[in-house]
Tab-separated table of C-alpha atoms in Angstrom:
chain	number	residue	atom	x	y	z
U	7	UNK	CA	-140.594	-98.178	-65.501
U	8	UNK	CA	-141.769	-95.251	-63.378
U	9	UNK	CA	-139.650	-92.041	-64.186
U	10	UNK	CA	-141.485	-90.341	-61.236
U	11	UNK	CA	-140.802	-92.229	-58.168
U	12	UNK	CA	-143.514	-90.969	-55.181
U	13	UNK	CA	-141.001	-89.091	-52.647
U	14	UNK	CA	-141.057	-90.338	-49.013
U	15	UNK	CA	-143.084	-88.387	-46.175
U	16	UNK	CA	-141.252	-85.591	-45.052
U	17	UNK	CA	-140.454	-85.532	-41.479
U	18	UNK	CA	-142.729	-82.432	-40.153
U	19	UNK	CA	-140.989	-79.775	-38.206
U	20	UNK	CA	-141.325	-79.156	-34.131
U	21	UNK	CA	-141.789	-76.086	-32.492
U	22	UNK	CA	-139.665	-76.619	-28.877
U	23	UNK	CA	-140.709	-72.991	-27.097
U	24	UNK	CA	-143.779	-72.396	-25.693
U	25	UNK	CA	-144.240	-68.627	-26.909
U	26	UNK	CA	-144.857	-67.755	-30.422
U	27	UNK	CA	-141.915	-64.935	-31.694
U	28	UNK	CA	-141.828	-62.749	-34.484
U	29	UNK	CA	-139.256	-65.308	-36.054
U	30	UNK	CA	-142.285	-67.602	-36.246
U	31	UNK	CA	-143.389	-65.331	-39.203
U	32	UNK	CA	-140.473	-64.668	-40.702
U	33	UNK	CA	-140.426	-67.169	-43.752
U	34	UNK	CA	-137.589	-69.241	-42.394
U	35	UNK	CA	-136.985	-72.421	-40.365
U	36	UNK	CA	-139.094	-71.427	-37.641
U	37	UNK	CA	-141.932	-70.663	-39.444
U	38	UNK	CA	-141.963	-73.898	-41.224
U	39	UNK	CA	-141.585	-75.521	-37.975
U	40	UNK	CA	-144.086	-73.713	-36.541
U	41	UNK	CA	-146.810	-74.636	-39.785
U	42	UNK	CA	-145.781	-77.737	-39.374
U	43	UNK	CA	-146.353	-78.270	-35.665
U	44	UNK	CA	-149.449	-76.698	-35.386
U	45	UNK	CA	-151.553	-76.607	-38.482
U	46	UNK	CA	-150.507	-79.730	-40.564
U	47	UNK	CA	-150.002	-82.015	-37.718
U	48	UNK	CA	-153.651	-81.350	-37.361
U	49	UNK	CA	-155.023	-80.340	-40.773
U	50	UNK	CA	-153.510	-83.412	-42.349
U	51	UNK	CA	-154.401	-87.155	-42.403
U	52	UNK	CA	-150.991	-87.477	-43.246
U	53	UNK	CA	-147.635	-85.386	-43.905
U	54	UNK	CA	-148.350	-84.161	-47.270
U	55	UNK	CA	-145.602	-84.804	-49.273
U	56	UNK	CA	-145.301	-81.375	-50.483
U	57	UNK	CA	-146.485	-77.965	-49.698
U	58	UNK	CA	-147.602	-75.586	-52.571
U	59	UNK	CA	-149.013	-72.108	-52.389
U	60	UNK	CA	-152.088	-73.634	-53.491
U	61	UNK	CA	-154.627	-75.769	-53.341
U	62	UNK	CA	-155.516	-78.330	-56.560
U	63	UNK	CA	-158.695	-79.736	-57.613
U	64	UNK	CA	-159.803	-81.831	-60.060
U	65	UNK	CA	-162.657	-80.280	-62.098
U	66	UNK	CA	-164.242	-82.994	-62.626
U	67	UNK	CA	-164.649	-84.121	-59.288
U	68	UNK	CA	-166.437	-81.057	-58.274
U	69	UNK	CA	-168.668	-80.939	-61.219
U	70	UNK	CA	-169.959	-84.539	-60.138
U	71	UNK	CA	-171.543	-82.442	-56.806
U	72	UNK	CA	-172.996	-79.723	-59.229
U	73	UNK	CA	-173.051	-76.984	-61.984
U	74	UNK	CA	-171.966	-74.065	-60.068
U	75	UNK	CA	-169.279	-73.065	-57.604
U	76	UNK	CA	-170.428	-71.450	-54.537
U	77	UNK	CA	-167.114	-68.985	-52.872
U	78	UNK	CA	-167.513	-67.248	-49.779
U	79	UNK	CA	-164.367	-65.789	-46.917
U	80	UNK	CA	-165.423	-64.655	-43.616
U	81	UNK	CA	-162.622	-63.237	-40.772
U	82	UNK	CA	-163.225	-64.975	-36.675
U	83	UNK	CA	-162.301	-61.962	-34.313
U	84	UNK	CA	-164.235	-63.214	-31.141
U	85	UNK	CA	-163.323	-62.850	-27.198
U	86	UNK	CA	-162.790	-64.988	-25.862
U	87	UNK	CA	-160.912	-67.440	-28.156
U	88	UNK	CA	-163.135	-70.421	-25.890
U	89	UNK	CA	-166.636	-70.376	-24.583
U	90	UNK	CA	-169.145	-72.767	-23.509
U	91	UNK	CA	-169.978	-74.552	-26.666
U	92	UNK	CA	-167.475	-73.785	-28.771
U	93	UNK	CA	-164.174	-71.754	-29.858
U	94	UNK	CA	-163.008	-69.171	-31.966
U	95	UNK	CA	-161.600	-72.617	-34.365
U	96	UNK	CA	-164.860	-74.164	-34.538
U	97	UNK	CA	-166.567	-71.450	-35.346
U	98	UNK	CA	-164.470	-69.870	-37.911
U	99	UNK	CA	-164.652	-73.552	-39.422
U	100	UNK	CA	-169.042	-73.593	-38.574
U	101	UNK	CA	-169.400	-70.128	-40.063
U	102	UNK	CA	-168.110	-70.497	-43.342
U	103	UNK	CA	-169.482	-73.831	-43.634
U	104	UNK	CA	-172.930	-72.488	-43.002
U	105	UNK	CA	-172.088	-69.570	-45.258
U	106	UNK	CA	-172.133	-71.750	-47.910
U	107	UNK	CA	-174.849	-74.004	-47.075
U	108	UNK	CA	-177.526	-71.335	-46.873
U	109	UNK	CA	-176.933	-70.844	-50.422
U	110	UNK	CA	-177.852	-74.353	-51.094
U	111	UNK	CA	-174.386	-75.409	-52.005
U	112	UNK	CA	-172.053	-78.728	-50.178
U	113	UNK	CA	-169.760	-77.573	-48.285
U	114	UNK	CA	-166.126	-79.320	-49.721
U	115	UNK	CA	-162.914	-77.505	-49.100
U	116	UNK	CA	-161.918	-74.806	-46.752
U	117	UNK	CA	-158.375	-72.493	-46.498
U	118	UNK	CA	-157.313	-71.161	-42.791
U	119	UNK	CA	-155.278	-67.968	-43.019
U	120	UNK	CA	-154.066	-66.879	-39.105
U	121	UNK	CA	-152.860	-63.650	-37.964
U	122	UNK	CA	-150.841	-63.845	-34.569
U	123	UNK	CA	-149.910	-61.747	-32.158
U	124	UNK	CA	-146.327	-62.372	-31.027
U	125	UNK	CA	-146.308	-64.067	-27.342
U	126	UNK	CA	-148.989	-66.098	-28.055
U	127	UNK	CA	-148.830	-69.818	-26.194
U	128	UNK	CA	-147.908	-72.199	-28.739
U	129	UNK	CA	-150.031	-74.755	-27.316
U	130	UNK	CA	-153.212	-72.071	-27.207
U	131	UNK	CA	-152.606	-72.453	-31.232
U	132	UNK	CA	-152.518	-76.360	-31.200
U	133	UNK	CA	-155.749	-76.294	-28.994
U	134	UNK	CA	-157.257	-74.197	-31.535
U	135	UNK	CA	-156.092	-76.059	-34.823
U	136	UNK	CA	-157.253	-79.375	-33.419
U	137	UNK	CA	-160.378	-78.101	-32.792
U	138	UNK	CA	-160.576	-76.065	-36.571
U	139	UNK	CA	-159.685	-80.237	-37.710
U	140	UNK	CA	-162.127	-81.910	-35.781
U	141	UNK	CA	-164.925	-79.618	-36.635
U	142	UNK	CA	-164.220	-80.288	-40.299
U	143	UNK	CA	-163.521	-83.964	-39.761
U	144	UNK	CA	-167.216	-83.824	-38.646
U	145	UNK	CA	-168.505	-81.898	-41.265
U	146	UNK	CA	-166.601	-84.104	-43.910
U	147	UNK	CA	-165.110	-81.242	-45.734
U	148	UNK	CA	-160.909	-80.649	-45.627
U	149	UNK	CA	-159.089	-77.843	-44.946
U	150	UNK	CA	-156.328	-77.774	-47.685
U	151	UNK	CA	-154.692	-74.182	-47.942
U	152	UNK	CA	-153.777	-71.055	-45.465
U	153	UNK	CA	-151.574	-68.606	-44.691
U	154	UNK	CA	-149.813	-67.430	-40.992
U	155	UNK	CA	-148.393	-64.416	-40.432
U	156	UNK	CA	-147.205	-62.846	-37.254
U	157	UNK	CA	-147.546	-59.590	-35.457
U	158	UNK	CA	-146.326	-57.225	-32.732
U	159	UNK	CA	-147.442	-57.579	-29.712
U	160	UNK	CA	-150.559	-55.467	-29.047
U	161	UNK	CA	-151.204	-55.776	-33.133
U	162	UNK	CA	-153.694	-57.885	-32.787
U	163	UNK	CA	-155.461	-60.004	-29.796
U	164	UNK	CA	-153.588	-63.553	-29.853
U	165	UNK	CA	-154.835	-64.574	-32.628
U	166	UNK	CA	-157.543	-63.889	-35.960
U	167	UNK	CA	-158.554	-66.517	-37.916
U	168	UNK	CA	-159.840	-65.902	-42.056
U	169	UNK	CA	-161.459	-68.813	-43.851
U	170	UNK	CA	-162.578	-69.167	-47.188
U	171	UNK	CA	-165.011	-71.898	-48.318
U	172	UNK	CA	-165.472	-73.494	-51.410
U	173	UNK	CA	-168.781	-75.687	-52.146
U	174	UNK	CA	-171.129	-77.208	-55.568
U	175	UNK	CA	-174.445	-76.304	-55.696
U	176	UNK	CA	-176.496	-78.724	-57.178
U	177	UNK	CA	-178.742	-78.133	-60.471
U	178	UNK	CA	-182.736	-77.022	-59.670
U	179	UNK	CA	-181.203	-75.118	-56.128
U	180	UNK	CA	-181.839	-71.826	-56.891
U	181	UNK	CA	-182.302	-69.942	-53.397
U	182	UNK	CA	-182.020	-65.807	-53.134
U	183	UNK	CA	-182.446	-63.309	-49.872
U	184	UNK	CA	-184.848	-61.393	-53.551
U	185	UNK	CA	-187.042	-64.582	-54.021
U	186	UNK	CA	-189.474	-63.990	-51.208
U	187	UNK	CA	-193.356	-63.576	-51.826
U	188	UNK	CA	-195.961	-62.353	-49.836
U	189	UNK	CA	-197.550	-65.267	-48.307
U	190	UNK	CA	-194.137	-66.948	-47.604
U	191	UNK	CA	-193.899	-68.723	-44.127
U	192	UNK	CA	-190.983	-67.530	-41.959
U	193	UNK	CA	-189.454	-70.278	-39.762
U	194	UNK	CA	-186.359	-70.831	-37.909
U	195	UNK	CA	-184.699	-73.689	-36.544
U	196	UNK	CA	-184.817	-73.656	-32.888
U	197	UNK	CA	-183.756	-71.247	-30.006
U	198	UNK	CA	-182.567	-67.675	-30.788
U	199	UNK	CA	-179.733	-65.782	-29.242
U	200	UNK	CA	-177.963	-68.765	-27.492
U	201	UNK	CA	-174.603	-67.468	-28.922
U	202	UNK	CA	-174.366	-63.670	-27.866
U	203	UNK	CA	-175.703	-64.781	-24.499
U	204	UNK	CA	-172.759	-67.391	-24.042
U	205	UNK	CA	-170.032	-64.789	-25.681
U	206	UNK	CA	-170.991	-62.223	-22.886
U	207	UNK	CA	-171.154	-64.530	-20.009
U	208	UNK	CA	-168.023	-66.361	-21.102
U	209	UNK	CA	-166.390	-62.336	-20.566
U	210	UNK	CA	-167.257	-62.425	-16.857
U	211	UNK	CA	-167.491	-58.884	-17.146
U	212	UNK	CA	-170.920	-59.269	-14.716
U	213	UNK	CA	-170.688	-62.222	-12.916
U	214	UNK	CA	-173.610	-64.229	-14.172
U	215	UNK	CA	-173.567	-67.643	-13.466
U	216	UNK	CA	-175.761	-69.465	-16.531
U	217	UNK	CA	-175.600	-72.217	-18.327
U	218	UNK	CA	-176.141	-70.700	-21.510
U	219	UNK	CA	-174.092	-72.329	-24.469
U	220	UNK	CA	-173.026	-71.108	-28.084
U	221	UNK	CA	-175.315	-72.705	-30.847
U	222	UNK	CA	-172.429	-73.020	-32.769
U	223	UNK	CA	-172.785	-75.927	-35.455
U	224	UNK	CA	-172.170	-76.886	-38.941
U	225	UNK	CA	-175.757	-76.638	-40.510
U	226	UNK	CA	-175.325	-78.082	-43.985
U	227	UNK	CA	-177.296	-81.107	-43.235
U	228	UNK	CA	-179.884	-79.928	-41.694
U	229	UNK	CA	-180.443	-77.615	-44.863
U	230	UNK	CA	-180.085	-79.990	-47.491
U	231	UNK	CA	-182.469	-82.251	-45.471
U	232	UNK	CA	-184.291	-79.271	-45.735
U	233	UNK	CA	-184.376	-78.828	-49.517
U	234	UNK	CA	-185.263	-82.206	-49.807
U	235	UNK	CA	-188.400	-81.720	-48.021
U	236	UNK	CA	-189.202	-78.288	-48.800
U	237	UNK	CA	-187.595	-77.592	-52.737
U	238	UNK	CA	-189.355	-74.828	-53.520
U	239	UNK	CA	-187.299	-72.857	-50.112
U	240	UNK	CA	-187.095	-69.499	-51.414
U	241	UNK	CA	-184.428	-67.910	-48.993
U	242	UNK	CA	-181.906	-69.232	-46.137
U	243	UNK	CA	-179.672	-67.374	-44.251
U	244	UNK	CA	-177.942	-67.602	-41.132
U	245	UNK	CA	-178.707	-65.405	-38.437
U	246	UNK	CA	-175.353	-64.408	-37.298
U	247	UNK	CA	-174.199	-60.544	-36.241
U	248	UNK	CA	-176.962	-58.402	-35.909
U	249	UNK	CA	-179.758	-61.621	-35.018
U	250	UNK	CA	-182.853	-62.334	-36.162
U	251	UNK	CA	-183.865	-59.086	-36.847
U	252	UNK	CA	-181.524	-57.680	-39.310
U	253	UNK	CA	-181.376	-60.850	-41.408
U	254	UNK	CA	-185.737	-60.026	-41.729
U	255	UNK	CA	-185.197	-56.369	-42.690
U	256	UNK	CA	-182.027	-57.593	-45.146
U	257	UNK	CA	-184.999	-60.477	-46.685
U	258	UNK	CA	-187.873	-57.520	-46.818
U	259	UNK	CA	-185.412	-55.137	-47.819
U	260	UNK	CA	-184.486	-57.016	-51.373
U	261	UNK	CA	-187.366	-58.704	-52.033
U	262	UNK	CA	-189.518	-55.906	-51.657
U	263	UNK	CA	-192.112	-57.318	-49.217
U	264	UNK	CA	-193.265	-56.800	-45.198
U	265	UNK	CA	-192.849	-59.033	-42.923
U	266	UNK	CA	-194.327	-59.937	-39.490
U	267	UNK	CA	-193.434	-62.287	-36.778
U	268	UNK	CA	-195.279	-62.824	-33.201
U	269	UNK	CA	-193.361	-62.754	-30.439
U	270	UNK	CA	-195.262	-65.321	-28.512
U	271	UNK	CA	-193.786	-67.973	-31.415
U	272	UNK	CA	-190.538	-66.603	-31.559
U	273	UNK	CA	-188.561	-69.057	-29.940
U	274	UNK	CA	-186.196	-68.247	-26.799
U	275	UNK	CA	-184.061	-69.705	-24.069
U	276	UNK	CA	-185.603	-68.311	-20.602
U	277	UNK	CA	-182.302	-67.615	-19.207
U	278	UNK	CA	-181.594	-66.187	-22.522
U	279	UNK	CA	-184.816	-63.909	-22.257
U	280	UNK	CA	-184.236	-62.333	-18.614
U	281	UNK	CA	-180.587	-62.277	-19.415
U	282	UNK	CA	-182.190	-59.733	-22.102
U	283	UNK	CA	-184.320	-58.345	-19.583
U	284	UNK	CA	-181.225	-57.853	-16.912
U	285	UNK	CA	-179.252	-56.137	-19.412
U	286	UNK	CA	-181.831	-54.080	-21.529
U	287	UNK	CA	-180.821	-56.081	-24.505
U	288	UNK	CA	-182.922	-57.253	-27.678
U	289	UNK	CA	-182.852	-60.926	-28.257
U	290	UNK	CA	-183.994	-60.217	-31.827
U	291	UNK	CA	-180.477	-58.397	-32.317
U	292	UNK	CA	-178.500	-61.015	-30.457
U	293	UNK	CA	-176.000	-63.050	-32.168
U	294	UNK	CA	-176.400	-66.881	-33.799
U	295	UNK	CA	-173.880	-69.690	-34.888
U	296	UNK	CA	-176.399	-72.131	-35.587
U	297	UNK	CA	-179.770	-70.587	-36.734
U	298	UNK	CA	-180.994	-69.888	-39.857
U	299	UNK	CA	-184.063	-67.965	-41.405
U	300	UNK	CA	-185.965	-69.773	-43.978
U	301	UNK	CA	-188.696	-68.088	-46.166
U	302	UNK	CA	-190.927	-71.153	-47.581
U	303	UNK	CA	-193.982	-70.963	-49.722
U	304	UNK	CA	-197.417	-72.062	-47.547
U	305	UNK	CA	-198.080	-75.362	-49.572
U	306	UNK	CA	-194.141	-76.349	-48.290
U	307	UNK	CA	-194.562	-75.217	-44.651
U	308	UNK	CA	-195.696	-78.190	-42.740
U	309	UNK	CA	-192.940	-80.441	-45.288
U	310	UNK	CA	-190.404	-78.023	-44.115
U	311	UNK	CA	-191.015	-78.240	-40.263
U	312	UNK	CA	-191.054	-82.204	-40.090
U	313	UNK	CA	-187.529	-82.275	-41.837
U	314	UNK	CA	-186.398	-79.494	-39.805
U	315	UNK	CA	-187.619	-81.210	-36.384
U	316	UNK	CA	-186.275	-84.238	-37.425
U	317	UNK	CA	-182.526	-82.989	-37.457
U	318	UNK	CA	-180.818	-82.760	-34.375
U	319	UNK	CA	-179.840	-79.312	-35.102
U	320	UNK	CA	-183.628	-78.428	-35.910
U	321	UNK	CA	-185.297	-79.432	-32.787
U	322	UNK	CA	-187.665	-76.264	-31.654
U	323	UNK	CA	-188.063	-75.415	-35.107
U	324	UNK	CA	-191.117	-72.724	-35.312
U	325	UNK	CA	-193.192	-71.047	-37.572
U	326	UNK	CA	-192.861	-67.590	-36.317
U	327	UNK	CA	-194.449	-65.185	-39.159
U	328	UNK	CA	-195.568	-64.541	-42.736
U	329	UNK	CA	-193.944	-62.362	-45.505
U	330	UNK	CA	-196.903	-59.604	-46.666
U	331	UNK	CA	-198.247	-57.331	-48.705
U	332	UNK	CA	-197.236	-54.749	-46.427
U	333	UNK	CA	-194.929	-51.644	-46.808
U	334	UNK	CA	-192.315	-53.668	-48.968
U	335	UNK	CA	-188.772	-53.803	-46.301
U	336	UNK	CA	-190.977	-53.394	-43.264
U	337	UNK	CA	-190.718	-56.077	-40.042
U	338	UNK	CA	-192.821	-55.815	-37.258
U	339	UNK	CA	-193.968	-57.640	-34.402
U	340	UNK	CA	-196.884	-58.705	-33.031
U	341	UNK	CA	-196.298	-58.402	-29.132
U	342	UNK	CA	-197.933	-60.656	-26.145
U	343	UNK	CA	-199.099	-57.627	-25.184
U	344	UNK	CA	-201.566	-57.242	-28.115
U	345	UNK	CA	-200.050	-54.269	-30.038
U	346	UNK	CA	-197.327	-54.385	-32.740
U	347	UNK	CA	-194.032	-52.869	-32.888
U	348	UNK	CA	-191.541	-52.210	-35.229
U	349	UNK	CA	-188.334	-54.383	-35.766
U	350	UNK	CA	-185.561	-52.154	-37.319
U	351	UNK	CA	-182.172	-53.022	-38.577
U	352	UNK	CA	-179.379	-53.024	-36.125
U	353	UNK	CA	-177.363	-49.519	-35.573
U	354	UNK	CA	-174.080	-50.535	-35.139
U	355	UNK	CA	-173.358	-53.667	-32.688
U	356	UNK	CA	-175.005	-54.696	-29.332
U	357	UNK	CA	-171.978	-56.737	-28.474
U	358	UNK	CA	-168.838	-56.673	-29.884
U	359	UNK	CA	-166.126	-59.303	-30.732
U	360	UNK	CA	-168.844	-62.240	-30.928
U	361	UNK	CA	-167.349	-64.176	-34.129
């Protein structure tokens, strides 16, 4: 006889105003309804039947993917909440996804916690939480836990989005920004600076009309198609705030080697390169959401190309540079021009806002 009969669904609540009010964060009915509405509507394959303050796994489900638990959080602050190729939802769901992968580990359950501003268009947050599900439909990982709180207006700027990720890395996938050595190839997976371009354009602030789009993608297939090709990778990351160039000094910095790139391999958008030129920016500084830097020994480079040209999201994959023997934390360029220049760190931010 079963002591424990399985409860009926619960009917989910509905949100019936089209503002979001401070009442919406108050812990009561309209809160719930507002959770409800929003999030599990669209986080859910179906109404859960009940909702804890956690998240459950079973241990030995995630020990099947691996021997080690890879944890990241990240916080999504960008204007504006849409833009060509993506939204603030995809890529808070994208960028802790690829946080994850470019430590070698799958990608398997995410949490959404949202800060509000009160006034916010209820169906602004639906927009964005069906886009948060479908980009993790697509990635096949789940979003199972969050948080919502709301603000004042003027507190925050509708709407910030934290996610934490949770992934297995598997046994003999040992990757580390230290684990570079001179020799090391340096190769990226396609165009550079796609997603600062878009952000700034998408702001209107100078009426450029482009067609630029955000590169913004989940990359963990492309990287463990990667590591299947290329297993003895020695370094991934992703080249998000501060572009191409800080994520080089960050990989010269801790593994105590130089590296140097040419610029006439380094591999850019045209628009993307006078929109540089228009606006005295860097494209080495400008932002990514679906570019990573890999550091690969030279018996694995040509391996590691072919599976990254093969991927959808590796198409214009390039060899750009070597790490050295150099002054160990120094990048530099080799220019078109013939000389070489040095490729510091980024002071501060070019753009602001951008994820």
């Amino acid at each position: 006889m079963n002591m424990h009969p399985i409860p009926p669904p619960r009917a989910l609540g509905r949100v019936f105003v089209p503002m979001v009010t401070l009442a919406h964060g108050g812990g009561g009915k309209a809160m719930k309804d507002l959770i409800d509405d929003v999030f599990i509507s669209a986080f859910a394959n179906a109404a859960p039947q009940t909702l804890e303050d956690q998240a459950r796994f079973d241990l030995a489900g995630l020990a099947a993917h691996g021997d080690r638990l890879a944890f990241t959080t990240d916080s999504f602050v960008v204007d504006p909440l849409f833009f060509p190729g993506g939204d603030i939802g995809k890529l808070a769901v994208c960028g802790t996804i690829n946080d994850l992968a470019v430590g070698g580990a799958k990608p398997l359950y995410l949490s959404c916690a949202v800060v509000i501003e009160e006034g916010t268009e209820v169906e602004l947050l639906r927009r964005i939480a069906q886009s948060m599900a479908y980009a993790a439909r697509e990635a096949g990982v789940a979003i199972v836990t969050g948080d919502t709180k709301v603000v004042q207006r003027g507190a925050c700027d509708k709407i910030f989005i934290t996610t934490t990720g949770i992934g297995v890395i598997a046994p003999g996938v040992d990757l580390g920004v230290d684990r570079v050595r001179p020799g090391d190839g340096i190769l990226v997976n396609g165009l550079l600076g796609d997603h600062g371009a878009a952000i700034l354009c998408a702001r209107g602030d100078l009426a450029l009309e482009t067609a630029i789009e955000s590169d913004c993608a989940a990359l963990h297939g492309l990287i463990a198609a990667l590591l299947r090709a290329a297993p003895g990778a020695r370094c991934i990351r992703d080249a998000t705030r501060g572009g191409l160039a800080t994520v080089l000094n960050e990989i010269a910095d801790a593994s105590g080697v130089s590296i140097e790139i040419e610029e006439a391999l380094t591999p850019l958008r045209e628009e993307v390169r006078g929109f540089c030129e228009i606006l005295g920016l860097d494209p080495l500084y400008l932002a990514n959401e679906g570019k990573i830097v890999i550091a690969v020994p030279r018996d694995e480079i040509a391996a590691a190309l072919a599976a990254l040209g093969a991927h959808p999201l590796g198409e214009g994959s390039a060899l750009i540079g070597y790490a050295g023997c150099g002054e160990p934390g120094r990048v530099t360029m080799q220019t078109v021009f013939g000389g070489r220049r040095i490729v510091d760190m980024l002071v501060g931010e070019q753009l602001p806002r951008i994820c």
